[in-house]
Short mmCIF file of C-alpha atoms and ligand atoms in Angstrom, two decimals:
data_model
loop_
_atom_site.label_atom_id
_atom_site.label_comp_id
_atom_site.label_asym_id
_atom_site.label_seq_id
_atom_site.Cartn_x
_atom_site.Cartn_y
_atom_site.Cartn_z
CA MET A 4 15.26 -17.72 74.53
CA THR A 5 17.74 -15.75 76.55
CA VAL A 6 17.57 -15.26 80.32
CA SER A 7 15.64 -12.19 81.54
CA LEU A 8 17.44 -9.56 83.56
CA PRO A 9 16.48 -9.33 87.25
CA GLU A 10 14.31 -6.42 88.34
CA ASN A 11 17.04 -5.09 90.66
CA PRO A 12 19.69 -3.72 88.24
CA ILE A 13 22.58 -3.84 90.74
CA PHE A 14 25.27 -6.40 89.88
CA CYS A 15 27.98 -6.44 92.54
CA ALA A 16 31.53 -6.88 91.20
CA LEU A 17 33.22 -9.54 93.34
CA ASP A 18 36.77 -8.44 92.52
CA THR A 19 38.63 -10.94 94.66
CA PRO A 20 40.76 -14.03 93.96
CA ASP A 21 39.30 -15.70 97.06
CA LEU A 22 36.28 -18.03 96.76
CA GLY A 23 35.51 -17.91 100.48
CA ARG A 24 35.41 -14.12 100.47
CA ALA A 25 33.29 -14.06 97.29
CA LEU A 26 30.76 -16.49 98.80
CA LYS A 27 30.63 -14.56 102.07
CA LEU A 28 29.98 -11.32 100.21
CA ALA A 29 27.31 -13.02 98.10
CA LYS A 30 25.57 -14.26 101.26
CA ASN A 31 25.69 -10.78 102.84
CA ILE A 32 24.20 -8.99 99.87
CA LYS A 33 21.70 -11.61 98.66
CA GLY A 34 18.27 -10.03 98.44
CA HIS A 35 19.72 -6.55 97.92
CA VAL A 36 21.32 -7.04 94.51
CA GLY A 37 20.06 -8.40 91.22
CA GLY A 38 23.31 -10.15 90.38
CA LEU A 39 27.00 -10.77 90.92
CA LYS A 40 29.86 -10.13 88.51
CA ILE A 41 33.01 -12.20 88.49
CA GLY A 42 35.96 -11.22 86.33
CA LEU A 43 39.31 -12.44 85.08
CA GLU A 44 41.01 -12.26 88.48
CA PHE A 45 38.46 -14.50 90.17
CA PHE A 46 38.12 -16.87 87.22
CA ASN A 47 41.86 -17.31 86.73
CA HIS A 48 42.24 -18.18 90.40
CA GLN A 49 39.13 -20.27 90.90
CA GLY A 50 38.33 -21.63 87.41
CA PRO A 51 35.04 -23.18 86.29
CA ASP A 52 34.39 -24.73 89.72
CA GLY A 53 34.63 -21.27 91.29
CA LEU A 54 32.17 -19.89 88.76
CA LYS A 55 29.83 -22.84 89.44
CA ALA A 56 30.01 -22.12 93.17
CA ILE A 57 29.03 -18.48 92.59
CA VAL A 58 26.17 -19.55 90.30
CA GLY A 59 25.20 -21.98 93.08
CA THR A 60 24.31 -19.03 95.35
CA GLY A 61 21.16 -18.70 93.23
CA ILE A 62 21.98 -15.08 92.37
CA PRO A 63 22.26 -14.29 88.62
CA VAL A 64 25.91 -14.10 87.51
CA PHE A 65 27.68 -11.97 84.91
CA ALA A 66 30.85 -13.77 83.77
CA ASP A 67 32.99 -10.78 82.75
CA LEU A 68 35.66 -12.74 80.90
CA LYS A 69 35.89 -10.54 77.78
CA PHE A 70 36.61 -13.22 75.18
CA HIS A 71 38.59 -12.02 72.15
CA ASP A 72 39.95 -14.52 69.62
CA ILE A 73 39.07 -16.01 66.23
CA PRO A 74 35.35 -16.90 65.87
CA ASN A 75 35.82 -20.67 66.22
CA THR A 76 37.82 -20.32 69.44
CA VAL A 77 35.44 -17.82 71.00
CA ALA A 78 32.46 -20.04 70.11
CA GLY A 79 34.27 -22.90 71.87
CA ALA A 80 34.90 -20.75 74.94
CA VAL A 81 31.22 -19.74 75.07
CA ARG A 82 30.21 -23.42 74.77
CA ALA A 83 32.44 -24.15 77.75
CA ILE A 84 31.15 -21.31 79.95
CA ALA A 85 27.43 -21.22 79.13
CA PRO A 86 26.58 -24.60 80.74
CA LEU A 87 28.11 -23.34 84.02
CA GLY A 88 25.06 -21.12 84.23
CA PRO A 89 26.01 -17.43 83.99
CA GLY A 90 23.13 -15.19 82.93
CA ILE A 91 25.43 -12.77 81.14
CA LEU A 92 28.80 -13.18 79.42
CA ASN A 93 30.82 -10.84 77.25
CA VAL A 94 33.21 -10.62 74.31
CA HIS A 95 35.32 -7.78 72.89
CA ALA A 96 33.45 -6.05 70.07
CA ALA A 97 36.87 -5.37 68.51
CA GLY A 98 36.97 -9.11 67.73
CA GLY A 99 34.68 -8.29 64.82
CA HIS A 100 31.25 -9.13 63.43
CA ALA A 101 31.92 -12.81 62.67
CA MET A 102 33.39 -13.41 66.12
CA MET A 103 30.45 -11.78 67.89
CA GLN A 104 27.96 -13.69 65.74
CA ALA A 105 29.73 -16.96 66.54
CA ALA A 106 29.63 -16.14 70.26
CA LYS A 107 25.90 -15.38 70.15
CA GLU A 108 25.14 -18.55 68.16
CA ALA A 109 27.12 -20.66 70.62
CA ALA A 110 25.27 -19.06 73.56
CA MET A 111 21.90 -19.78 71.91
CA GLU A 112 22.73 -23.49 71.88
CA ARG A 113 21.76 -23.43 75.57
CA ALA A 114 18.29 -24.95 75.75
CA GLY A 115 15.11 -23.30 76.97
CA ALA A 116 15.27 -19.84 78.49
CA ASN A 117 18.80 -20.48 79.72
CA ALA A 118 20.88 -18.90 76.97
CA PRO A 119 23.06 -16.21 78.57
CA LEU A 120 22.89 -12.66 77.27
CA VAL A 121 25.99 -11.92 75.17
CA ILE A 122 27.32 -8.43 75.67
CA GLY A 123 29.99 -6.54 73.70
CA VAL A 124 32.88 -4.68 75.34
CA THR A 125 33.43 -1.54 73.29
CA VAL A 126 36.38 0.71 74.22
CA LEU A 127 37.97 0.00 77.60
CA THR A 128 37.61 3.09 79.78
CA SER A 129 41.35 2.90 80.49
CA LEU A 130 42.02 3.87 76.84
CA ASP A 131 42.02 7.50 75.69
CA ARG A 132 42.34 9.16 72.29
CA ASP A 133 46.15 8.74 72.27
CA ASP A 134 45.86 5.02 72.94
CA LEU A 135 43.41 4.63 70.03
CA GLU A 136 45.72 6.65 67.79
CA GLN A 137 48.60 4.34 68.68
CA GLN A 138 46.43 1.51 67.36
CA GLY A 139 45.78 3.38 64.12
CA ILE A 140 42.25 4.42 65.12
CA ALA A 141 41.59 8.08 64.31
CA ALA A 142 38.13 8.23 65.93
CA SER A 143 37.53 9.70 69.37
CA PRO A 144 36.82 7.11 72.10
CA SER A 145 33.11 8.09 72.14
CA ASP A 146 32.75 7.76 68.35
CA GLN A 147 34.54 4.43 68.52
CA VAL A 148 32.17 3.28 71.27
CA ARG A 149 29.19 4.18 69.06
CA ARG A 150 30.68 2.35 66.09
CA LEU A 151 31.43 -0.78 68.11
CA ALA A 152 28.00 -0.70 69.77
CA ALA A 153 26.36 -0.56 66.33
CA LEU A 154 28.55 -3.43 65.15
CA SER A 155 27.65 -5.45 68.27
CA GLN A 156 23.97 -4.90 67.55
CA GLU A 157 24.33 -5.84 63.87
CA ALA A 158 26.09 -9.04 64.91
CA GLY A 159 23.10 -9.95 67.09
CA LEU A 160 24.54 -9.27 70.54
CA ASP A 161 22.14 -8.36 73.34
CA GLY A 162 23.89 -5.18 74.45
CA VAL A 163 27.17 -3.54 75.39
CA VAL A 164 29.16 -2.40 78.39
CA CYS A 165 29.39 1.38 78.41
CA SER A 166 30.20 4.27 80.70
CA ALA A 167 27.34 6.18 82.29
CA HIS A 168 28.06 9.13 80.06
CA GLU A 169 27.44 7.08 76.94
CA ILE A 170 24.01 5.79 77.98
CA ASP A 171 22.10 8.64 76.32
CA VAL A 172 23.67 8.41 72.92
CA LEU A 173 23.68 4.61 72.82
CA ARG A 174 20.05 4.45 73.89
CA ARG A 175 19.25 6.72 70.93
CA ASP A 176 21.53 4.81 68.51
CA CYS A 177 20.53 1.30 69.51
CA GLY A 178 16.90 1.58 70.65
CA PRO A 179 15.07 0.59 73.82
CA ASN A 180 15.78 -3.15 73.89
CA PHE A 181 19.57 -3.12 73.59
CA LYS A 182 21.01 -3.80 77.06
CA LEU A 183 23.36 -1.19 78.49
CA ILE A 184 25.59 -2.48 81.27
CA VAL A 185 27.23 0.34 83.16
CA PRO A 186 30.21 0.34 85.56
CA GLY A 187 31.68 3.48 87.17
CA ILE A 188 28.66 3.96 89.44
CA ARG A 189 29.07 5.78 92.73
CA PRO A 190 26.37 6.65 95.28
CA ALA A 191 26.59 10.26 96.49
CA GLY A 192 29.44 10.58 99.00
CA ALA A 193 31.13 7.27 98.09
CA ALA A 194 34.86 7.19 97.29
CA VAL A 195 35.44 7.53 93.56
CA ASN A 196 38.58 5.30 93.75
CA ASP A 197 40.25 5.02 90.34
CA GLN A 198 37.06 5.62 88.32
CA LYS A 199 37.39 8.79 86.25
CA ARG A 200 33.82 9.76 85.37
CA VAL A 201 31.17 8.45 87.70
CA MET A 202 27.40 8.71 87.98
CA ALA A 203 24.95 8.08 90.85
CA PRO A 204 22.91 4.86 90.59
CA ALA A 205 19.49 6.52 90.23
CA ASP A 206 20.80 8.92 87.56
CA ALA A 207 22.23 6.05 85.53
CA VAL A 208 18.93 4.15 85.72
CA SER A 209 16.96 7.27 84.71
CA ALA A 210 19.33 7.74 81.77
CA GLY A 211 18.49 4.20 80.62
CA ALA A 212 21.02 1.79 82.15
CA ASP A 213 19.80 -1.83 82.41
CA VAL A 214 22.54 -3.13 84.71
CA LEU A 215 24.66 -1.17 87.19
CA VAL A 216 28.01 -2.82 87.93
CA ILE A 217 29.01 -1.69 91.41
CA GLY A 218 32.04 -3.02 93.24
CA ARG A 219 33.92 -1.20 95.99
CA PRO A 220 31.05 0.96 97.30
CA ILE A 221 29.52 -2.38 98.36
CA THR A 222 32.45 -4.77 98.82
CA LYS A 223 34.69 -2.38 100.79
CA SER A 224 31.86 -1.24 103.03
CA GLU A 225 31.92 -2.43 106.65
CA ASP A 226 28.43 -3.79 106.07
CA PRO A 227 28.09 -4.83 102.41
CA GLY A 228 24.49 -5.94 102.87
CA ALA A 229 23.45 -2.57 104.24
CA ALA A 230 25.42 -0.72 101.54
CA ALA A 231 23.71 -2.72 98.79
CA ALA A 232 20.30 -2.26 100.44
CA GLU A 233 20.84 1.50 100.61
CA ILE A 234 21.74 1.69 96.91
CA ALA A 235 18.73 -0.46 96.01
CA ALA A 236 16.48 1.83 98.08
CA SER A 237 17.88 4.88 96.28
CA LEU A 238 16.54 3.40 93.04
CA SER A 239 12.99 2.99 94.20
CA THR A 240 12.42 6.53 95.50
O1 C5P B 27 34.77 -1.09 92.41
P1 C5P B 27 34.10 -0.52 91.18
O2 C5P B 27 32.64 -0.16 91.39
O3 C5P B 27 34.90 0.59 90.54
O4 C5P B 27 34.10 -1.76 90.18
C1 C5P B 27 33.67 -1.66 88.85
C2 C5P B 27 33.79 -2.99 88.16
O5 C5P B 27 33.46 -2.79 86.79
C3 C5P B 27 35.18 -3.61 88.20
O6 C5P B 27 35.01 -5.04 88.21
C4 C5P B 27 35.79 -3.18 86.90
O7 C5P B 27 36.73 -4.08 86.42
C5 C5P B 27 34.56 -3.16 85.98
N1 C5P B 27 34.66 -2.27 84.82
C6 C5P B 27 34.90 -0.91 84.93
N2 C5P B 27 34.98 -0.13 83.82
C7 C5P B 27 34.83 -0.67 82.61
C8 C5P B 27 34.57 -2.03 82.47
C9 C5P B 27 34.50 -2.81 83.61
O8 C5P B 27 35.02 -0.40 86.05
N3 C5P B 27 34.86 0.11 81.56
#
């Protein structure tokens, strides 16, 4: 059995190399978020012990490490990360069906209800049509997202990361149980930063998002706890 997602869909992106800062943020926002996300910057600075410390806060953790290698190597990486206790981990769907299947099988080796959800990364939002063409891919980014989401589902993954504007079509393509994890979320009035196409938290949830990945609107706020609480409240009205 895989872990269940928390009721509060907000996962705060702790985009920092600093363990002390990450733990302080976690403490401030505990109770107002469903989870925390750590990524490559944090992990490459703080390693498995850093991840364990974040898991130790008791808040569900998404290890956004985007594995992409041959199936045997990715399965080994999943076997190394899963026992550290993240509730969600991810792999690049472009790694192919066999790689995704190997990742999912390795995650399911975790006993009981502790197997992390394995999520596919489709097309990075930093890539546009020209970038795909340079890689020999003629499809538009949105068609490529749909293709990779379908491939992720066929390989047995639990869901994909997608932009808010892809929720609708992927919900239709992949059905109600496929998890959609959505970054690029901005409460009304918040700075957009470098995100190109954003959506408000409540709109993304109404569209069918399961997890909202929200970083700077919380972490750069003077009062991260209050910012997270306000976003959470906007979801229950
Ligand atoms: O600060 P902000 O809310 O923009 O943070 C969004 C988080 O989601 C960051 O950790 C970023 O790396 C991640 N992300 C994203 N867009 C994607 C995939 C991941 O913004 N397509």
